[in-house]
mmCIF file of C-alpha atoms in Angstrom:
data_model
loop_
_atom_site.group_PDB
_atom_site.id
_atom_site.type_symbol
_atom_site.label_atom_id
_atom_site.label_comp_id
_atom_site.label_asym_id
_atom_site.label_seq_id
_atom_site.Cartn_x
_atom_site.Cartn_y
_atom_site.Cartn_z
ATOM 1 C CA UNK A 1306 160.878 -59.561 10.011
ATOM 2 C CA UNK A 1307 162.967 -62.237 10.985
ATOM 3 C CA UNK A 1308 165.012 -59.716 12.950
ATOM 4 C CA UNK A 1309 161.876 -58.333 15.120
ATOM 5 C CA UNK A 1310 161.810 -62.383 16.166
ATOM 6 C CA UNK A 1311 165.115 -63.057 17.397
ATOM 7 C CA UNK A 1312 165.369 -59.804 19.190
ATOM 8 C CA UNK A 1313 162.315 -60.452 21.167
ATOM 9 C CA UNK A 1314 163.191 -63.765 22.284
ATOM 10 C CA UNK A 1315 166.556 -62.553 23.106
ATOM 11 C CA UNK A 1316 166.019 -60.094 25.372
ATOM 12 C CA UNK A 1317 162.979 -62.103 27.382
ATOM 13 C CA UNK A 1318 165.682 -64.707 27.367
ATOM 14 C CA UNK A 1319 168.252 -62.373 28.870
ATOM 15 C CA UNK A 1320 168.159 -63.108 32.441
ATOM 16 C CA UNK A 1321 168.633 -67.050 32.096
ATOM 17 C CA UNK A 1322 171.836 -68.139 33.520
ATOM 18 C CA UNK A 1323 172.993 -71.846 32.435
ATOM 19 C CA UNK A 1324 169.175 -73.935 33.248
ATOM 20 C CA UNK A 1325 165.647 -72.742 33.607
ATOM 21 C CA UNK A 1326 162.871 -75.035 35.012
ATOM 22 C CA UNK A 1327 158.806 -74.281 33.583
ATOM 23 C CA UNK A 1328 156.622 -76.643 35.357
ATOM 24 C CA UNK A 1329 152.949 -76.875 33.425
ATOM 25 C CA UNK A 1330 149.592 -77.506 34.326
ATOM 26 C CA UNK A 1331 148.564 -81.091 34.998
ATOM 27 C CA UNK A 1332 148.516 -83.640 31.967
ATOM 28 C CA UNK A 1333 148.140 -87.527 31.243
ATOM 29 C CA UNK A 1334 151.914 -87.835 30.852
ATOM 30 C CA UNK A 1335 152.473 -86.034 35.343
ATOM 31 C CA UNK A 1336 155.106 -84.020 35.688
ATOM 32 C CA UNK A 1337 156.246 -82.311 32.619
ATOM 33 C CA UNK A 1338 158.488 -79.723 32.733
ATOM 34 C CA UNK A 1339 160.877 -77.738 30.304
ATOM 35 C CA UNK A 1340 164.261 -77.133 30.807
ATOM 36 C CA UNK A 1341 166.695 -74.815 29.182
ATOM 37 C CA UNK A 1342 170.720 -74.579 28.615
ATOM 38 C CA UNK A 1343 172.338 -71.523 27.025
ATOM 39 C CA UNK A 1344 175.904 -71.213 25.759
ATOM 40 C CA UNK A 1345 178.039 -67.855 25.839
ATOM 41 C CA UNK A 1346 177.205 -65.621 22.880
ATOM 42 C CA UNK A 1347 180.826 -65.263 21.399
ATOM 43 C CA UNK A 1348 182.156 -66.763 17.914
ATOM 44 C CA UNK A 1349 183.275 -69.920 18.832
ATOM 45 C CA UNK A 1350 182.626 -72.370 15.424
ATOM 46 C CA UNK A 1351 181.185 -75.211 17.149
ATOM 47 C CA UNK A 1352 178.855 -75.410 20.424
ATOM 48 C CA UNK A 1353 176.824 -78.100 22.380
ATOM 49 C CA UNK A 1354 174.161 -77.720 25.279
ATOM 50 C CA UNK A 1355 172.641 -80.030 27.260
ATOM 51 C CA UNK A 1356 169.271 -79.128 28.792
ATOM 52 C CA UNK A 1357 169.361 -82.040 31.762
ATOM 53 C CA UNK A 1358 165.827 -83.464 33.396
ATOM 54 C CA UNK A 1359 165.338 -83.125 36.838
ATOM 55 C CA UNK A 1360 165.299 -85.351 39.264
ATOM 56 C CA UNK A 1361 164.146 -88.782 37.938
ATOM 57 C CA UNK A 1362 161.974 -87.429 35.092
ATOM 58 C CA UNK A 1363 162.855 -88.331 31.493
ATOM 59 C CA UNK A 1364 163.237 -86.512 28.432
ATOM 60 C CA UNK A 1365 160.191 -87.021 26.262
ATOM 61 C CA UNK A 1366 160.857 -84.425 23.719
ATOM 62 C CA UNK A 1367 162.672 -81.002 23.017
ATOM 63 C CA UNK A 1368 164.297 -78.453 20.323
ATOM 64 C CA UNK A 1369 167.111 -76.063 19.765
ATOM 65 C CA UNK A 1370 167.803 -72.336 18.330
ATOM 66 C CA UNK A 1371 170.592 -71.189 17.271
ATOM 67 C CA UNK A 1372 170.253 -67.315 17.433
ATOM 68 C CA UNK A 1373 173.540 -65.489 14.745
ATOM 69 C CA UNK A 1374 171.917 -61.989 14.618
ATOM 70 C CA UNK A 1375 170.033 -63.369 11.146
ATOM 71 C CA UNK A 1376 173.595 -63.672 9.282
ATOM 72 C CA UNK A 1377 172.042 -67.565 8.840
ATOM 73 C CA UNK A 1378 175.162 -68.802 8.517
ATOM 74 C CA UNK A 1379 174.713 -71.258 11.618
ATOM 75 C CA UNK A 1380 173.105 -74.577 11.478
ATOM 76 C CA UNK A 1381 171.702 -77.395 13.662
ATOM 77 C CA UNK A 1382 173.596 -80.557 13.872
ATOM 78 C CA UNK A 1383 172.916 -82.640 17.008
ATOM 79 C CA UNK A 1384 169.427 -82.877 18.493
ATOM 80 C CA UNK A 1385 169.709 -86.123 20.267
ATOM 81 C CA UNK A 1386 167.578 -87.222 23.012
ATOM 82 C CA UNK A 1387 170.005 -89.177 25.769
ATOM 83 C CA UNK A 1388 168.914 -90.791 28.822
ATOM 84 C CA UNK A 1389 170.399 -93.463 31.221
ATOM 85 C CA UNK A 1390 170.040 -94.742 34.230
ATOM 86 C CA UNK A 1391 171.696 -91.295 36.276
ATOM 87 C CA UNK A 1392 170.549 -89.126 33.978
ATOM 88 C CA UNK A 1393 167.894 -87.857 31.229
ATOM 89 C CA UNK A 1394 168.785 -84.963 29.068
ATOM 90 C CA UNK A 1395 168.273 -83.452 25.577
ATOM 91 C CA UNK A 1396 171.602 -82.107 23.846
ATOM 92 C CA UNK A 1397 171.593 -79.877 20.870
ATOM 93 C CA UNK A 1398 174.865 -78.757 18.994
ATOM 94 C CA UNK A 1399 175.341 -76.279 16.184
ATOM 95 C CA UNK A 1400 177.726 -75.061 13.862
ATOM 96 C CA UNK A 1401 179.289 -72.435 12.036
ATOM 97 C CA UNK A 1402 180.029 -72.623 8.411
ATOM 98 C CA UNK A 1403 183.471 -72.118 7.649
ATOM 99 C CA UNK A 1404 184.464 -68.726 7.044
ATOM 100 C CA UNK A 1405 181.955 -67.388 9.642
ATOM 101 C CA UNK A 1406 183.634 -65.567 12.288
ATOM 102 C CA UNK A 1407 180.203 -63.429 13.791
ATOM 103 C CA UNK A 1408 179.107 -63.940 17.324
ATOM 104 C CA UNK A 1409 176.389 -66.309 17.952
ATOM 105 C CA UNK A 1410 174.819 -68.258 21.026
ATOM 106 C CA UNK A 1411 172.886 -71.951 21.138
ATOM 107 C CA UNK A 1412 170.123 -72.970 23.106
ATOM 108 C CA UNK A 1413 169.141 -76.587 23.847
ATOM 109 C CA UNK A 1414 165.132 -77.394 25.448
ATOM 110 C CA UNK A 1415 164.399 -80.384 26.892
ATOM 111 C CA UNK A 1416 160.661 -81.222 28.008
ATOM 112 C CA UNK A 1417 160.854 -83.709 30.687
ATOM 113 C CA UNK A 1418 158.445 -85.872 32.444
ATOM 114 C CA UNK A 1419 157.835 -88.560 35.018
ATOM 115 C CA UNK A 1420 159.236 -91.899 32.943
ATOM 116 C CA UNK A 1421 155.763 -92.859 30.695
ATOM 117 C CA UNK A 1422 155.143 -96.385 30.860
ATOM 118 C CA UNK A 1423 156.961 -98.611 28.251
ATOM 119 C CA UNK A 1424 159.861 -95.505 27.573
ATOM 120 C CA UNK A 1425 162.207 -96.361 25.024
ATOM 121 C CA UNK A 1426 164.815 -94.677 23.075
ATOM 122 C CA UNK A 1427 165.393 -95.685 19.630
ATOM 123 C CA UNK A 1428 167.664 -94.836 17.288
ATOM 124 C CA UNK A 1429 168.638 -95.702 13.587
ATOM 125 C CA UNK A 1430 172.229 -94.337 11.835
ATOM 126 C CA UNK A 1431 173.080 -94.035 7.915
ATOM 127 C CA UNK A 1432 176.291 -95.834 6.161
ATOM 128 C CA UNK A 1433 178.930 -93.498 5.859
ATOM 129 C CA UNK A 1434 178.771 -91.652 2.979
ATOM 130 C CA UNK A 1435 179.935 -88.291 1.046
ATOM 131 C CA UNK A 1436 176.008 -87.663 -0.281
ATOM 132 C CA UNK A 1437 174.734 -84.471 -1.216
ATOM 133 C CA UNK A 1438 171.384 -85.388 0.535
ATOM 134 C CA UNK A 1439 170.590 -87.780 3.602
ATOM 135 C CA UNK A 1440 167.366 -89.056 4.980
ATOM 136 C CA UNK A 1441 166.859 -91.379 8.201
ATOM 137 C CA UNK A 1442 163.378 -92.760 9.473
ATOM 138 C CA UNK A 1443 163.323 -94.874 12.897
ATOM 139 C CA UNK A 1444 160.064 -96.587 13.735
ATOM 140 C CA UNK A 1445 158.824 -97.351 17.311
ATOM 141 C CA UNK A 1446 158.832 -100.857 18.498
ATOM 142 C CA UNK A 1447 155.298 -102.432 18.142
ATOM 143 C CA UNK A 1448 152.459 -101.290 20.332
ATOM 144 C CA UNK A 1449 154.184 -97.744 21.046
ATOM 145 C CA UNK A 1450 153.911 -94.604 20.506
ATOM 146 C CA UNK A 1451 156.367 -91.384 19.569
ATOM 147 C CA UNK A 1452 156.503 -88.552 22.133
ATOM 148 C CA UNK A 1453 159.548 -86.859 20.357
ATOM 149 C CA UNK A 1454 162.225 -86.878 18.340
ATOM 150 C CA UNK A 1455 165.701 -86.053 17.242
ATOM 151 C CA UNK A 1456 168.411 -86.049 14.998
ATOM 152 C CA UNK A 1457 172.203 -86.266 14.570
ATOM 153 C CA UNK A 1458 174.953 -85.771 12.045
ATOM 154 C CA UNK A 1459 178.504 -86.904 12.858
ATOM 155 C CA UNK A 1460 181.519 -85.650 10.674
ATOM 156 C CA UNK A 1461 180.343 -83.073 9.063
ATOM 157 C CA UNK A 1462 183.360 -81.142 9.404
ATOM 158 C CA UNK A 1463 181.288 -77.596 9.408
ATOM 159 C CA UNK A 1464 180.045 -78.371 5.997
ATOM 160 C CA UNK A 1465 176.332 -80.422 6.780
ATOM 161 C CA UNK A 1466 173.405 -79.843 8.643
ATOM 162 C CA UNK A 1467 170.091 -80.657 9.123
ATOM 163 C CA UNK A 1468 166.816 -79.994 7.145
ATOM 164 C CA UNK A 1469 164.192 -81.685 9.133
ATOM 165 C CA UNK A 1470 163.088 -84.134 12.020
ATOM 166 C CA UNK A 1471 160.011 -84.728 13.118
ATOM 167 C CA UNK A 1472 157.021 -87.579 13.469
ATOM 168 C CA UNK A 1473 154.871 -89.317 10.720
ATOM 169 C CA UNK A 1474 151.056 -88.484 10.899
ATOM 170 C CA UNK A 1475 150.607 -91.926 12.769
ATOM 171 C CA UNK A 1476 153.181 -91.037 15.532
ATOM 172 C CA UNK A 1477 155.077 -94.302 14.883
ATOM 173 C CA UNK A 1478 157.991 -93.218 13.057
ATOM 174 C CA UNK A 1479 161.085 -90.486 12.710
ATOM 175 C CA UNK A 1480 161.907 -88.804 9.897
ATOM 176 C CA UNK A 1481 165.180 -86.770 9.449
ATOM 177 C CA UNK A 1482 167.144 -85.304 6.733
ATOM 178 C CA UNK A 1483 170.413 -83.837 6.337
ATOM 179 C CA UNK A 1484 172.519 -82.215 3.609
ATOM 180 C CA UNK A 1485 175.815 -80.752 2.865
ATOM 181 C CA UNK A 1486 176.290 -76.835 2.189
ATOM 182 C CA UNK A 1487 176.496 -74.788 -1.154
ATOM 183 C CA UNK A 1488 180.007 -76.038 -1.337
ATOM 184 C CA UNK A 1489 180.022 -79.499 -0.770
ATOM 185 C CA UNK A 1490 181.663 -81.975 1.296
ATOM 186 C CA UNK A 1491 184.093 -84.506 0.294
ATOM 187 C CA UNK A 1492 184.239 -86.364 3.927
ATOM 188 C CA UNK A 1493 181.835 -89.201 4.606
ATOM 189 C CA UNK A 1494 179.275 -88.312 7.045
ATOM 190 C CA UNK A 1495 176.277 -90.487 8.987
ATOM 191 C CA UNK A 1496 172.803 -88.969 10.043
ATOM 192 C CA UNK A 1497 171.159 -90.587 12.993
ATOM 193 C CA UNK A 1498 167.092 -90.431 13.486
ATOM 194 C CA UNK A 1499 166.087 -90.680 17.116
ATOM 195 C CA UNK A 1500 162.282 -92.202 18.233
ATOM 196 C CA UNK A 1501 161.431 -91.318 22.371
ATOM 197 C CA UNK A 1502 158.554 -93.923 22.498
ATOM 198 C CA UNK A 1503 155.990 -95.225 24.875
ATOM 199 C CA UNK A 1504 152.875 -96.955 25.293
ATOM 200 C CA UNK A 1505 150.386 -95.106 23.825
ATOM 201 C CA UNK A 1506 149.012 -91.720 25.525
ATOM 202 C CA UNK A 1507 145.250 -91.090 25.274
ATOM 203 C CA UNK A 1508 144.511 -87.247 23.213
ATOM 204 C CA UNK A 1509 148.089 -87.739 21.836
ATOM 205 C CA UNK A 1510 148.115 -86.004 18.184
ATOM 206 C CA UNK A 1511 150.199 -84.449 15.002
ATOM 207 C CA UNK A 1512 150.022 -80.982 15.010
ATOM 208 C CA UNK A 1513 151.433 -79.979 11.519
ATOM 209 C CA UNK A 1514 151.696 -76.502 9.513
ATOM 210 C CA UNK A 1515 153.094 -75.499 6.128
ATOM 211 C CA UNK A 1516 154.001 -71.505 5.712
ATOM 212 C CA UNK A 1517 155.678 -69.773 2.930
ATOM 213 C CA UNK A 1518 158.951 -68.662 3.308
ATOM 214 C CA UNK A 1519 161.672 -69.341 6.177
ATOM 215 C CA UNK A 1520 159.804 -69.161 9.237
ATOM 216 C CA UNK A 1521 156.608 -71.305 10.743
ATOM 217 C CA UNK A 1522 154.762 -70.768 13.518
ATOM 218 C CA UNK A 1523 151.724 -72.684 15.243
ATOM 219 C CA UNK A 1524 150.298 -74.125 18.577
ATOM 220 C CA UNK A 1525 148.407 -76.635 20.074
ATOM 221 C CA UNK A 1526 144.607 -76.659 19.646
ATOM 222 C CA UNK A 1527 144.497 -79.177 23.165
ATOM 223 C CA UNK A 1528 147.112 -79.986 25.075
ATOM 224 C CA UNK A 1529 150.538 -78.993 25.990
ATOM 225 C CA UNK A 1530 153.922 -79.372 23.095
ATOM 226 C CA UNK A 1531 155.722 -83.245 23.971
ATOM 227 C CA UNK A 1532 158.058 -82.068 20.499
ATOM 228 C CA UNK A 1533 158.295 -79.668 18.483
ATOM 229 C CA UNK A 1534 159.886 -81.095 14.891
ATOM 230 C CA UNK A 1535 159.771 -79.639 11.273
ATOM 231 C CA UNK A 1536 162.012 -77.867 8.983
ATOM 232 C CA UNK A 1537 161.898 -78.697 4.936
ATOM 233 C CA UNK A 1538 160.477 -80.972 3.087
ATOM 234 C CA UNK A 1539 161.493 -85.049 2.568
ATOM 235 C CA UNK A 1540 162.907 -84.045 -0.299
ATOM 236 C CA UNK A 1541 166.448 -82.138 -0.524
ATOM 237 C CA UNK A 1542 165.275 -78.600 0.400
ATOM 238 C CA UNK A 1543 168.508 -76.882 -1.605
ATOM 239 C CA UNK A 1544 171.729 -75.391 0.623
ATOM 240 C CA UNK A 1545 169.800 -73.811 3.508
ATOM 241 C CA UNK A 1546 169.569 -75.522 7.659
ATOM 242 C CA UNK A 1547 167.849 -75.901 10.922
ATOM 243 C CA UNK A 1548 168.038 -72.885 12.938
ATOM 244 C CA UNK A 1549 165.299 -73.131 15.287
ATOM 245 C CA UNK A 1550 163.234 -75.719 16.514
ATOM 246 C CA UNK A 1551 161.013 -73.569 19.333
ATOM 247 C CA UNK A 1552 158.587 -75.195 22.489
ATOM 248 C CA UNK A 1553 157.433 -72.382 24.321
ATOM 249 C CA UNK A 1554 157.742 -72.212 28.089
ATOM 250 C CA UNK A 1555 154.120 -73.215 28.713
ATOM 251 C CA UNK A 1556 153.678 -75.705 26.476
ATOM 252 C CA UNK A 1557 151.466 -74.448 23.859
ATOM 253 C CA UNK A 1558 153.128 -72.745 20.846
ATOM 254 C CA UNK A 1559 156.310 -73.876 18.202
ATOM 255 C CA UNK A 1560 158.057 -72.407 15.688
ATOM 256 C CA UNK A 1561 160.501 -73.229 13.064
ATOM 257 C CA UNK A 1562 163.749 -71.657 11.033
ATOM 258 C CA UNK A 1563 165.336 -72.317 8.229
ATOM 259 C CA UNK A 1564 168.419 -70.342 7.186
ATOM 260 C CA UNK A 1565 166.712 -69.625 3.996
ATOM 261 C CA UNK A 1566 163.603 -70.315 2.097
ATOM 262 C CA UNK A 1567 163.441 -74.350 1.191
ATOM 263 C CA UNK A 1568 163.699 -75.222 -2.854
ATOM 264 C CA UNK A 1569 159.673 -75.349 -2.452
ATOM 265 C CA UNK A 1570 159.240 -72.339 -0.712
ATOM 266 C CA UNK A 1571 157.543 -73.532 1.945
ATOM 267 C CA UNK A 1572 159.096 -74.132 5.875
ATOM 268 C CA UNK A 1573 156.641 -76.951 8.393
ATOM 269 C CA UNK A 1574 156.279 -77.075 11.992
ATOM 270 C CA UNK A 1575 154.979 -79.981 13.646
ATOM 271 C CA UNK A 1576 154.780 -80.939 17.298
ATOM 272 C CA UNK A 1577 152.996 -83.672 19.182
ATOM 273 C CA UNK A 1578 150.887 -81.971 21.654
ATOM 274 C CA UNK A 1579 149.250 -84.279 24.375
ATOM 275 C CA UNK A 1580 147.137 -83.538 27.280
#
C-alpha cells in the first residue's frame, strides 16, 4: 500500500532538520553528494525548498516528494535546477489544490558534484497559454550530454501540475509535460523543460521502468542515480500529478508517484545512473 510507503520514509526521515549531506563512493563524475531540504509539515497551500550544493560543487541532478498522508491532493510544480556563480542548488515547489486544507510537507534533493567539464544549464519555456495539456522538450547543445533534468510551471494558480520530466533514451534531450486539474483552468500558464548537460561521461546510461498502477520503483544495475525523472506518459495522462520523484541516499534506487493511476494505467521511472 501506498500508505506502508510514505510512512516508512517518513519516519527514517524524521530526524532531518532543514539539509542533510550523503557523500557516495567514488565515481567518474568526483564528488557527488546528495543534499536534502524539508519544509514544516502544516497546511500551508503552496511551498518551495531548495536543497543547496556544497561548497563549489554543482547540481547535476535531483527530485522532489511531496508527502499529504495519501489524500493525493498535492502536486509537483517547480523542479528547476539553478546554479550561478555563488551558488548551485536544486529547488522543488508544490501545491495544494484548492479546497485542500490537510497538512502536508515537501522535500527537495539535489545530487551535487564537482562542476563536470563543459556544465551547462539549458532551458526551454512554452507560449502562454490556457491548454488542457502541455509538453516541453530541451535538447543539449551539440557534443553534450544530459546528467539531469527538471521542470517548471508558472501561473498555475493551484490548478496545474506536472505529469512527467525526464531524459530521451539518447540522453540528449528533456521531456516534460504538464496539465491542468479535473476542473480546469482559465489563466494562461507556461511549462519550462530544464537540460543539466556536459561533455559526455563514460558508463553514462537510461535506466527506464514501466509498472502498473500509481507507483514505480527501480535501481541502478551499475552506477550511482545522476536523476531520477518519470511520471506518465507523453501523452496527457488524465487529471492526476507528480508526487514523488525519489534518489535514494546512496545513490542506487528511484521511485515515482502519481496522485492517481495515468489514463494508460501505467506510472515510469527513469534515472541516469553513471559510475
Amino acid at each position: 500500500m501506498r500508505t506502508n510507503r510514505f510512512v516508512a520514509l517518513v519516519a527514517g526521515l524524521s530526524a532531518i532538520a532543514g539539509a542533510q549531506v550523503v557523500a557516495a563512493p567514488a565515481q567518474a563524475v568526483p564528488g557527488r553528494v546528495r543534499v536534502v531540504a524539508t519544509t514544516p509539515n502544516n497546511n500551508t497551500p503552496v511551498k518551495g525548498a531548495n536543497a543547496v550544493c556544497p561548497g563549489t560543487t554543482r547540481v547535476v541532478g535531483g527530485g522532489g516528494w511531496a508527502f499529504d498522508n495519501d489524500a493525493n491532493r498535492v502536486r509537483l510544480t517547480r523542479l528547476e535546477p539553478l546554479s550561478t556563480s555563488a551558488q548551485s542548488s536544486y529547488f522543488v515547489q508544490a501545491e495544494a489544490e484548492i479546497g485542500f486544507t490537510g497538512n502536508w510537507w515537501l522535500e527537495a534533493y539535489a545530487i551535487c558534484a564537482t562542476t563536470p567539464a563543459g556544465y551547462q544549464v539549458v532551458q526551454a519555456t512554452t507560449v502562454g497559454s490556457s491548454g488542457t495539456f502541455v509538453s516541453r522538450i530541451v535538447d543539449c547543445p551539440t557534443g553534450k550530454k544530459l546528467l539531469g533534468t527538471g521542470a517548471t510551471i508558472l501561473s498555475g494558480n493551484r490548478e496545474v501540475g506536472l505529469q512527467r520530466t525526464g531524459s530521451d533514451n539518447g540522453l540528449t534531450r528533456s521531456l516534460a509535460t504538464a496539465r491542468e486539474d479535473a476542473s480546469g483552468f482559465s489563466g494562461n500558464w507556461t511549462l519550462t523543460s530544464y537540460g543539466i548537460c556536459a561533455n559526455p561521461v563514460a558508463g553514462a546510461t537510461l535506466k527506464t521502468l514501466q509498472a502498473s498502477g500509481s507507483v514505480a520503483n527501480s535501481s541502478c544495475a551499475s552506477g550511482s542515480v545522476h536523476a531520477v525523472g518519470g511520471g506518465g506518459p507523453f501523452f496527457d495522462a488524465g487529471p492526476v500529478f507528480l508526487m514523488k520523484l525519489f534518489p535514494s541516499s546512496n545513490g542506487s534506487s528511484i521511485g515515482s508517484a502519481m496522485s492517481g493511476t495515468p489514463s494508460h494505467g501505467i506510472t515510469e521511472v527513469n534515472a541516469i545512473c553513471a559510475p
